[in-house]
mmCIF file of C-alpha atoms (C1' of nucleotides) in Angstrom:
data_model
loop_
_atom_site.group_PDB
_atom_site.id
_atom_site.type_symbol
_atom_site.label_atom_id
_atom_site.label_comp_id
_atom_site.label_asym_id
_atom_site.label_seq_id
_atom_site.Cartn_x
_atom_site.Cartn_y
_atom_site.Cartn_z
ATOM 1 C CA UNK Z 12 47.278 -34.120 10.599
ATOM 2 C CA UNK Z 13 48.936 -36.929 11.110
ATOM 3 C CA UNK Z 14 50.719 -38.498 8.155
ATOM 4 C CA UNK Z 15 52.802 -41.785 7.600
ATOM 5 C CA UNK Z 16 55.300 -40.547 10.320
ATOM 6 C CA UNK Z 17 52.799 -40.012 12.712
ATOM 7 C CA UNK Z 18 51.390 -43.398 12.177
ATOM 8 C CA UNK Z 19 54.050 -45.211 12.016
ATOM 9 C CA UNK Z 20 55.048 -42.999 15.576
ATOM 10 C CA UNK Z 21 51.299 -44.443 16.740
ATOM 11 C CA UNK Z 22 51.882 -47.706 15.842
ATOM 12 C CA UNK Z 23 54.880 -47.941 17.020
ATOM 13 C CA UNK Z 24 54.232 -46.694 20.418
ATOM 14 C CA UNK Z 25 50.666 -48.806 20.745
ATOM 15 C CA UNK Z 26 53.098 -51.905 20.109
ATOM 16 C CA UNK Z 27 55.623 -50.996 22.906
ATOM 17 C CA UNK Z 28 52.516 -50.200 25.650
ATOM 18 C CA UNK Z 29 50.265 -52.509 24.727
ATOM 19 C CA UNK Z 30 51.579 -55.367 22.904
ATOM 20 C CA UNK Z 31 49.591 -58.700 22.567
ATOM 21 C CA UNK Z 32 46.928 -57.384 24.598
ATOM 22 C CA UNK Z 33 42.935 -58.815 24.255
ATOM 23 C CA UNK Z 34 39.807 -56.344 23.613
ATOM 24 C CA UNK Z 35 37.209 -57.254 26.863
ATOM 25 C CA UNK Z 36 34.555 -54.809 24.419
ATOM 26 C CA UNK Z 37 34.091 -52.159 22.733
ATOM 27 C CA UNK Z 38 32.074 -49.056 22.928
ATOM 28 C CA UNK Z 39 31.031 -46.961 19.870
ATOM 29 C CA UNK Z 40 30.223 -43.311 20.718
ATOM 30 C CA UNK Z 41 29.810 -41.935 17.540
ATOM 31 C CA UNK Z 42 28.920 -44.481 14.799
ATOM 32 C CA UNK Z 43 30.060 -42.687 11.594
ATOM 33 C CA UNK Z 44 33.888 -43.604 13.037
ATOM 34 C CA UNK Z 45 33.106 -47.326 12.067
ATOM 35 C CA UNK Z 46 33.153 -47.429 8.418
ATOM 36 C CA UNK Z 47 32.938 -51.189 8.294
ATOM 37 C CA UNK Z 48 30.666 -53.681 9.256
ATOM 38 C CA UNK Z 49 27.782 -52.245 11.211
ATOM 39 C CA UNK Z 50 28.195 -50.406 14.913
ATOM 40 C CA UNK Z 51 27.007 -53.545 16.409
ATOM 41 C CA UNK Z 52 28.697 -56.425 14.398
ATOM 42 C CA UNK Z 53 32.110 -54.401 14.958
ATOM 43 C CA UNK Z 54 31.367 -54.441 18.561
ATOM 44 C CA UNK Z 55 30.345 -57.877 18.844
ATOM 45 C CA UNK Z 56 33.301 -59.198 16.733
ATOM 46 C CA UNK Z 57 35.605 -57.626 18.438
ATOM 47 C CA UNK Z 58 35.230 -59.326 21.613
ATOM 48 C CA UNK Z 59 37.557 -61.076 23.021
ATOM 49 C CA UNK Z 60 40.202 -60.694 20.085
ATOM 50 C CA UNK Z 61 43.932 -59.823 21.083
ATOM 51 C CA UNK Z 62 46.562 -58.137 18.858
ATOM 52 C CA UNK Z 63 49.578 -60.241 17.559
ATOM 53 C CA UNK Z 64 50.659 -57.969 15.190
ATOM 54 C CA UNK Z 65 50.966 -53.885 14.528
ATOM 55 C CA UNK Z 66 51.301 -52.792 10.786
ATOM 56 C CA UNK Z 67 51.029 -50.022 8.857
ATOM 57 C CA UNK Z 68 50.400 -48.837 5.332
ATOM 58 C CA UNK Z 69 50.681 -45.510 4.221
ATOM 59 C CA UNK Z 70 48.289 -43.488 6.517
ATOM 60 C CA UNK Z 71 46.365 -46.453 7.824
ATOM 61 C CA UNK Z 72 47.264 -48.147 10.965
ATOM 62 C CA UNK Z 73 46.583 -52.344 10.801
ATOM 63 C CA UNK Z 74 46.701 -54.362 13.740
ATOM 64 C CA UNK Z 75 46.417 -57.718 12.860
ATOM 65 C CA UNK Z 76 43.963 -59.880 15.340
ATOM 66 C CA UNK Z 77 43.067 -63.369 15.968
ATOM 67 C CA UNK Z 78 40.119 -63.616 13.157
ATOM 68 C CA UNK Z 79 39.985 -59.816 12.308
ATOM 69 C CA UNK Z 80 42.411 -56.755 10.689
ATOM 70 C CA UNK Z 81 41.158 -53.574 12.259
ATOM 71 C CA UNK Z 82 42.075 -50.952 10.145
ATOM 72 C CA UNK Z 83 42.250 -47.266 11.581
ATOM 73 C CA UNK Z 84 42.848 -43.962 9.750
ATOM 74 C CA UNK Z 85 43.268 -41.238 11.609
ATOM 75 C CA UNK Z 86 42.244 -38.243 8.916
ATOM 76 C CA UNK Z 87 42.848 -35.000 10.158
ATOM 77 C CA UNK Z 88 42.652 -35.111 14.000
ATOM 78 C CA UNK Z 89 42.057 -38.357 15.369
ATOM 79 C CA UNK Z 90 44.415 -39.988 17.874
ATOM 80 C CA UNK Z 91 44.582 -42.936 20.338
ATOM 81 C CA UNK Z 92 45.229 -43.074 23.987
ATOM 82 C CA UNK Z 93 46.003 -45.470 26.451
ATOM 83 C CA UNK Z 94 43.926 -45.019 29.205
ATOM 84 C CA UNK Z 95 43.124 -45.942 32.899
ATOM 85 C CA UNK Z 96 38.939 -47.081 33.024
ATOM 86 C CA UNK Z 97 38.643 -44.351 35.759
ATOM 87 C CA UNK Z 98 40.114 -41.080 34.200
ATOM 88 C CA UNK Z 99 37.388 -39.123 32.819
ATOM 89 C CA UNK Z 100 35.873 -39.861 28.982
ATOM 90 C CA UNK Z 101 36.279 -36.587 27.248
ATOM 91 C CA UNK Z 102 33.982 -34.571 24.722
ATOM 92 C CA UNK Z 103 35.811 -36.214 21.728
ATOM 93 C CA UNK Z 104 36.207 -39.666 22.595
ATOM 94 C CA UNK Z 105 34.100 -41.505 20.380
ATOM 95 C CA UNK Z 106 35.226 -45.279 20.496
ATOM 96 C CA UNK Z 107 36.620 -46.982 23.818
ATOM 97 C CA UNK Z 108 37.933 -50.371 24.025
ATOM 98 C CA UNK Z 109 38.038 -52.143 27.144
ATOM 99 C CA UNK Z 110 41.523 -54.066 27.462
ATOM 100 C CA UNK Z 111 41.949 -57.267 29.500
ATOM 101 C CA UNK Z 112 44.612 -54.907 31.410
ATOM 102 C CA UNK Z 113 42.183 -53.033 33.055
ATOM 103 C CA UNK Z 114 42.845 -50.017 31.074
ATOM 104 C CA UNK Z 115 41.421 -48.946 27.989
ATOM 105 C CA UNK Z 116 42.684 -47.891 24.838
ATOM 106 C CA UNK Z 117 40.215 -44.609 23.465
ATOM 107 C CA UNK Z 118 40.016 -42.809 20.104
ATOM 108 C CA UNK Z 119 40.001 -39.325 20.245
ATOM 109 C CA UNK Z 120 38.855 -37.037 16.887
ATOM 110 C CA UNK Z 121 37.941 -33.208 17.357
ATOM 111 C CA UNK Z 122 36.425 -33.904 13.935
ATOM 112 C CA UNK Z 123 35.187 -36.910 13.435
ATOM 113 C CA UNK Z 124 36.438 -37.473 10.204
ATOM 114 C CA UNK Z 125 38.540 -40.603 10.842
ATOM 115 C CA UNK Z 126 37.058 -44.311 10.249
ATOM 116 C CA UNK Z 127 38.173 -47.760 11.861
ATOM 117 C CA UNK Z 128 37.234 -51.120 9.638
ATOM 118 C CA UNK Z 129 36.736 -54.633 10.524
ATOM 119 C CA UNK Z 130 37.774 -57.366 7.746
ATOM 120 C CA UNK Z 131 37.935 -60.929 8.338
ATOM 121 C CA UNK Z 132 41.330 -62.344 8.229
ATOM 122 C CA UNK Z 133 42.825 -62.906 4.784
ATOM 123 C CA UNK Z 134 46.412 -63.368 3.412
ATOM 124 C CA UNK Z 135 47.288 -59.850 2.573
ATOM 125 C CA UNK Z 136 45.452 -57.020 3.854
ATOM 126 C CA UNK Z 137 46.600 -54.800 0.855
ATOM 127 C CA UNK Z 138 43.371 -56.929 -0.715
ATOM 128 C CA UNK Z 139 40.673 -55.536 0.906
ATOM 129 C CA UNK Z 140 38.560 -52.424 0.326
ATOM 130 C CA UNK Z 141 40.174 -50.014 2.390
ATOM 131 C CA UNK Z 142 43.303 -49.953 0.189
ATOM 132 C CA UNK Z 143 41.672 -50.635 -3.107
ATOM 133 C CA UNK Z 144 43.085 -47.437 -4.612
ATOM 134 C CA UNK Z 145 45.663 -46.672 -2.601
ATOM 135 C CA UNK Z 146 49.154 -47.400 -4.390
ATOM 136 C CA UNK Z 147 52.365 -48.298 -2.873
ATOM 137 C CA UNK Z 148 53.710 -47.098 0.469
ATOM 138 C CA UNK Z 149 56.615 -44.543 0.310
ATOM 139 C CA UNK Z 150 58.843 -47.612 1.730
ATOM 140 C CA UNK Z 151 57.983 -49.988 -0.366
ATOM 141 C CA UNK Z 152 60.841 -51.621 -2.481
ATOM 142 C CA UNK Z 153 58.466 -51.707 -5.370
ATOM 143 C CA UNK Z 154 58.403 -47.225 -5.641
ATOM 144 C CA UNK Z 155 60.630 -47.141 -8.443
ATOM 145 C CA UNK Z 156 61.065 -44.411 -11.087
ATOM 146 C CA UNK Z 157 59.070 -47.007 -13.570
ATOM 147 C CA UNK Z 158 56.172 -47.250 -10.965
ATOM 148 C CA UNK Z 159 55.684 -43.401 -10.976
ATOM 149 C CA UNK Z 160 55.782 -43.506 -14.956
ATOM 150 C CA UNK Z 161 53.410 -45.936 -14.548
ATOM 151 C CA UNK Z 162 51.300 -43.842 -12.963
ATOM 152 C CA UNK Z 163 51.484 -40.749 -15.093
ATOM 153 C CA UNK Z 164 50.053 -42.500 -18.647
ATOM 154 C CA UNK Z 165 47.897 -40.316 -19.614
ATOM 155 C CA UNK Z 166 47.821 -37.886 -17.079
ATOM 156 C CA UNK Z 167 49.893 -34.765 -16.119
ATOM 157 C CA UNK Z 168 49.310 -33.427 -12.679
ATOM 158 C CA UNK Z 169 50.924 -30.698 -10.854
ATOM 159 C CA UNK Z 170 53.439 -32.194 -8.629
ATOM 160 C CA UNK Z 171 52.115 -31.667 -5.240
ATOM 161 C CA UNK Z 172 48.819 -33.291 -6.603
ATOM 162 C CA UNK Z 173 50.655 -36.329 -7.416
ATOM 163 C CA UNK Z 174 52.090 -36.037 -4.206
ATOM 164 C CA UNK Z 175 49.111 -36.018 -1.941
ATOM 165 C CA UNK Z 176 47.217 -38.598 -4.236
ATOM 166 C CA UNK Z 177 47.215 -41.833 -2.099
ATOM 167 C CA UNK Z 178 46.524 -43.658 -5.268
ATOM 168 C CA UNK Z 179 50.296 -42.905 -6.409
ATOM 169 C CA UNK Z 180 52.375 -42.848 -3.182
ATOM 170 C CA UNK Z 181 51.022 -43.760 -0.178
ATOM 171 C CA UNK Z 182 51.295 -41.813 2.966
ATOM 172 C CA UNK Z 183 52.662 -38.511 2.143
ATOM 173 C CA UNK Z 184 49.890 -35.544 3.397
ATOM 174 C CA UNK Z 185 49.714 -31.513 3.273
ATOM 175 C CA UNK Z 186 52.701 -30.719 5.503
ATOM 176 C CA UNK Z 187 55.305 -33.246 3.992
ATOM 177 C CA UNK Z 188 54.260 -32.925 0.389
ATOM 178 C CA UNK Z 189 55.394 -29.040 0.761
ATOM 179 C CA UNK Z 190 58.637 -29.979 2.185
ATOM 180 C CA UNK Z 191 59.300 -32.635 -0.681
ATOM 181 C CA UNK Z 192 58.419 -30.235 -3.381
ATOM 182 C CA UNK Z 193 61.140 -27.638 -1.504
ATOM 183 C CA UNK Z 194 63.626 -30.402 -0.889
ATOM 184 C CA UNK Z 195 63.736 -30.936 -4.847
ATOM 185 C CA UNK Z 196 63.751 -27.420 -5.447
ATOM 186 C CA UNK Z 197 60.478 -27.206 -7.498
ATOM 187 C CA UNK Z 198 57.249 -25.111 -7.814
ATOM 188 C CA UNK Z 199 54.350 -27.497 -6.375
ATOM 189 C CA UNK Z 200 52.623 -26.643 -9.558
ATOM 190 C CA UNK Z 201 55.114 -28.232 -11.787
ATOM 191 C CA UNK Z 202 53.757 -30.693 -14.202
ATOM 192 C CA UNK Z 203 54.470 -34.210 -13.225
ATOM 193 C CA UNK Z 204 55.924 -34.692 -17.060
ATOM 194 C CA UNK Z 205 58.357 -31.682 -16.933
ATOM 195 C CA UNK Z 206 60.451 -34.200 -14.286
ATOM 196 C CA UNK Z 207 63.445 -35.705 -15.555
ATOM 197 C CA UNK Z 208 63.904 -39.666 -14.464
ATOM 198 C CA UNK Z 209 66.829 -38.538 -12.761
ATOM 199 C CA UNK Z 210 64.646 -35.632 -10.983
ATOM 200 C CA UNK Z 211 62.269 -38.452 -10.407
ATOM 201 C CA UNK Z 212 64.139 -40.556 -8.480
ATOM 202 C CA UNK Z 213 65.330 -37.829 -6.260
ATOM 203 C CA UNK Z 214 61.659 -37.480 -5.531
ATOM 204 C CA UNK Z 215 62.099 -41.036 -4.056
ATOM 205 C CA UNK Z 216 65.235 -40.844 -2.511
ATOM 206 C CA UNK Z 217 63.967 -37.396 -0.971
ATOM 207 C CA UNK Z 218 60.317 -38.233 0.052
ATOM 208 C CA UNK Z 219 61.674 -41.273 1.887
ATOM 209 C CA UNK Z 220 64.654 -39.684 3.738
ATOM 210 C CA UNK Z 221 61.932 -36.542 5.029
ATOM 211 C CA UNK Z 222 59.798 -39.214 6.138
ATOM 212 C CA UNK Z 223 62.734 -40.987 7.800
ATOM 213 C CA UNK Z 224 63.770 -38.175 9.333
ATOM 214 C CA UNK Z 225 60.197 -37.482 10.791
ATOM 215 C CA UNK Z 226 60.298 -40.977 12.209
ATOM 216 C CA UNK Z 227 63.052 -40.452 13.508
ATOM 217 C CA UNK Z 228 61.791 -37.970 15.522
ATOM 218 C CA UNK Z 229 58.652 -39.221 16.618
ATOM 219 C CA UNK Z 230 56.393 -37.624 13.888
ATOM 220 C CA UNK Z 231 56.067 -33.846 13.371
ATOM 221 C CA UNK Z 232 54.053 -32.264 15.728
ATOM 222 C CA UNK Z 233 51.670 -29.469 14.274
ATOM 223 C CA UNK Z 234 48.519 -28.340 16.192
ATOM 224 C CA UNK Z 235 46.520 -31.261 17.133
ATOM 225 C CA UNK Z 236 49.006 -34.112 16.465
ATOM 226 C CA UNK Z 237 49.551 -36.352 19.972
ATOM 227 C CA UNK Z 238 51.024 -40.046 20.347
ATOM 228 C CA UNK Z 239 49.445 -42.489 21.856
ATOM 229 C CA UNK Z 240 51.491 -41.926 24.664
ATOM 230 C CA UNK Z 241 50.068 -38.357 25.240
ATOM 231 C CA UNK Z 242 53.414 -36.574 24.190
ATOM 232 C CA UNK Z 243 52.623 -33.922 22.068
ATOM 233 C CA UNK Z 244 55.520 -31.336 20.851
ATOM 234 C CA UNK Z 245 58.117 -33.108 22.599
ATOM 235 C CA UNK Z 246 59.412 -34.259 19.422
ATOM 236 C CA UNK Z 247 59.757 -31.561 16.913
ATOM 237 C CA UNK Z 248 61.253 -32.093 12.926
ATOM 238 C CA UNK Z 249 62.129 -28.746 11.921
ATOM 239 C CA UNK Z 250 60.210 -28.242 8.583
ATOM 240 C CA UNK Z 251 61.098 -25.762 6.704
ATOM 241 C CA UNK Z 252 58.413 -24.518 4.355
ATOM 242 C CA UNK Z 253 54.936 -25.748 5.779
ATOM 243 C CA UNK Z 254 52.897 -23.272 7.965
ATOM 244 C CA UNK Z 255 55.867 -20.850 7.778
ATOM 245 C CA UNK Z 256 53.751 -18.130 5.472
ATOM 246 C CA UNK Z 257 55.743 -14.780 6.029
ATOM 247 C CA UNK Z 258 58.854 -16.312 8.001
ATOM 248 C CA UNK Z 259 61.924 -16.804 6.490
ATOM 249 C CA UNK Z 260 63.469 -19.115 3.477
ATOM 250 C CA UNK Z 261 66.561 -21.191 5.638
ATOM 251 C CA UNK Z 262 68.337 -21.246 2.114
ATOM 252 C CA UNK Z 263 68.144 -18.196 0.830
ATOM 253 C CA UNK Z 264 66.375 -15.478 3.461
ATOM 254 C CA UNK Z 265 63.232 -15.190 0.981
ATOM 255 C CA UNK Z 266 59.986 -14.293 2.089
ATOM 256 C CA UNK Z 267 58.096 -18.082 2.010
ATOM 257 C CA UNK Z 268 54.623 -17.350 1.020
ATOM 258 C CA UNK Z 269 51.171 -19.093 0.816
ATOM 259 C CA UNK Z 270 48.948 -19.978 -2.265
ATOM 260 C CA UNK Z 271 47.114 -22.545 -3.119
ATOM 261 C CA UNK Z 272 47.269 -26.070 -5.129
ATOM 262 C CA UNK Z 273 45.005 -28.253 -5.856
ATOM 263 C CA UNK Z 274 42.356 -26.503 -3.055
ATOM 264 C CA UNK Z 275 45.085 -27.125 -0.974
ATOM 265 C CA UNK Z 276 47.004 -24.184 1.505
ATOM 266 C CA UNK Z 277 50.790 -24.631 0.224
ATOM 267 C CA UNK Z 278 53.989 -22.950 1.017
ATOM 268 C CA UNK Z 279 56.550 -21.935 -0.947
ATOM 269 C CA UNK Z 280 59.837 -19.771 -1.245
ATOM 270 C CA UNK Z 281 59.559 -18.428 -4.959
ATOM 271 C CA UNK Z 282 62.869 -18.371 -5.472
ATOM 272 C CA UNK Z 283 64.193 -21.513 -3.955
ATOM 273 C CA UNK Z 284 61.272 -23.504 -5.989
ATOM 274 C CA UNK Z 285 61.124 -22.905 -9.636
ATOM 275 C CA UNK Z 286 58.375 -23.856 -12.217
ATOM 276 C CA UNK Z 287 59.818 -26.376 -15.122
ATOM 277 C "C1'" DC W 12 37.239 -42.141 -17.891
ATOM 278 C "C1'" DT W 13 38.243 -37.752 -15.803
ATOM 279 C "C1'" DT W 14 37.506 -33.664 -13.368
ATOM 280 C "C1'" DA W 15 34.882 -30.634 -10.370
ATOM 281 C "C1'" DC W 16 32.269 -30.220 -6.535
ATOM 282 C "C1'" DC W 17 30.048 -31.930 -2.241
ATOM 283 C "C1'" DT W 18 30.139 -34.218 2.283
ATOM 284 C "C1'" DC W 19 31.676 -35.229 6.748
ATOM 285 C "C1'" DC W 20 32.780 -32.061 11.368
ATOM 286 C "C1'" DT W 21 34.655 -28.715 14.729
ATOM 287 C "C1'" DG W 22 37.453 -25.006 16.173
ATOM 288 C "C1'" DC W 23 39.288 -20.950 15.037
ATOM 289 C "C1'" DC W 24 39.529 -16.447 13.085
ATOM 290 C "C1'" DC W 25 37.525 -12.419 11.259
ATOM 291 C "C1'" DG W 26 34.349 -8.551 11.008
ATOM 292 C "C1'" DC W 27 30.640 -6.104 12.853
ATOM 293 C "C1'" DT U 5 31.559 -8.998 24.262
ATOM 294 C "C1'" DG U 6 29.368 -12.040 21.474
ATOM 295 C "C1'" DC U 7 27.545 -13.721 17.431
ATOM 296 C "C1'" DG U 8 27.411 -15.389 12.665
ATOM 297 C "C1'" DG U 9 29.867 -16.531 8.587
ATOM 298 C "C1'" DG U 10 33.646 -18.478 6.335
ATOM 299 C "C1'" DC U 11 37.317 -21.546 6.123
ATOM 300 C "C1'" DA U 12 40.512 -25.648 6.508
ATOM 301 C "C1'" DG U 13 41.206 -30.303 5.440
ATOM 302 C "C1'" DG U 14 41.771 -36.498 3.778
ATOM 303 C "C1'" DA U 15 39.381 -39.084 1.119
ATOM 304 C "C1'" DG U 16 35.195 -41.190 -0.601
ATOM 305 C "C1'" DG U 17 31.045 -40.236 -3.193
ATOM 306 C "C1'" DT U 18 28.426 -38.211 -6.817
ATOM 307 C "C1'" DA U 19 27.271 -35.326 -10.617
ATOM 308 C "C1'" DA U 20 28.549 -33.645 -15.039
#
DNA sequence: CTTACCTCCTGCCCGC
DNA sequence: TGCGGGCAGGAGGTAA
């Protein structure tokens, strides 16, 4: 499940292969993927249009075109490749674009579940409909203690809630929202309004350095997660809590154990992470 | 307005 | 062995 790591890792790596390469066409192979316009308008507008620049916001990759932003999120399993024309399409390649390289660039989703858009140009992406409730990125300057108060008015929600809810930060998923909530030394299921602003800020300062550090090395790997470049489990950020039900707590030997928040599988160490 | 539930999908895991 | 049922999961949609 690739989170803002991963796509800024996907991004990233697109730029350095592909750079400011021109879509010949595009094929659609499954047409819930394209959330915006229709199958065909996407595929006709597409043509001929060549990246200039790579972006990303929280989860969502944006690759800035001539006339167009296409907008990709990859949800739980989707992931692009860089491909020659001749190697073989596989069962879960559902959109290929033919590059004026003579390769193509496919995306690749067990489950179907993520979505590309279209949007005509305009002067900040952030505007359009894609993002309308999605608040700011983890990097942003503008995530400030005051911004997260902002946020809780009349709400209270458990702390990993908040976490995961794109609306508040963007970009944080399952995996990394269990190793912020450890990193602070807090129950998931704390209420948002039992955090000091001092314990609040360390939510900033700690959310961005895990996600740094994830970066850093090339975006966790955990089941299905590949690059773009194919590498998958090269690059490994030791987490600590997350899918770890039954091993050991690196802090204090406990037993880390699974429940659930929100509907969500989470994992804790009980004694490490304490309700407030 | 908010919260709870449903939907999209497939692979995997479990029990029989 | 093989089959069916249940489950996980990001985020948008809908019902209450």
């Amino acid at each position: 499940m690739p989170e803002l790591p991963e796509v800024q890792t996907v991004v990233s790596t697109l730029e350095h292969q592909l750079g400011e390469i021109t879509f010949k066409k595009a094929r659609v192979l499954w047409d819930n993927i394209i959330a915006y316009p229709s199958v065909k308008e996407f595929e006709k507008q597409i043509e001929n249009q060549t990246i200039h620049e790579y972006l990303r916001y929280g989860k969502f990759l944006v690759f800035k075109l001539d006339d167009y932003f296409l907008i990709a999120h990859l949800r739980m399993e989707g992931k692009f490749y860089v491909q020659d024309s001749k190697e073989d399409i596989t069962k879960h390649m559902h959109v290929i674009f033919d590059l004026d390289n003579g390769k193509q660039l496919r995306y690749h989703d067990t489950r179907k579940f993520g979505k590309m858009y279209l949007y005509p140009l305009v002067d900040n992406f952030k505007t359009l409909p894609p993002f309308k409730n999605i608040g700011l990125d983890a990097f942003d300057d503008a995530l400030t203690v005051d911004y997260l108060k902002s946020k809780l008015k009349r709400k209270d929600p458990m702390l990993k809630v908040f976490l995961l809810d794109q609306n508040n930060i963007a970009g944080i998923g399952n995996i990394y929202a269990d190793e912020i909530c450890f990193s602070l030394d807090l129950d998931p299921r704390t209420p948002m309004s039992k955090l000091s602003d001092e314990k609040l800020q360390q939510l900033i300062d700690n959310t961005r350095m895990i996600l740094r550090e994830a970066i850093k090395a090339g975006g966790t790997t955990i089941r299905s997660y590949t690059s773009s470049l194919g590498v998958d489990g090269r690059f490994q950020l030791q987490l600590k809590v997350h899918q770890k039900e039954g091993e050991l707590c690196p802090n204090c030997q406990n037993e880390i154990k699974k429940i659930k928040v929100g509907g969500r599988g989470t994992y804790i160490c009980d004694k490490c992470q304490k309700k407030l």
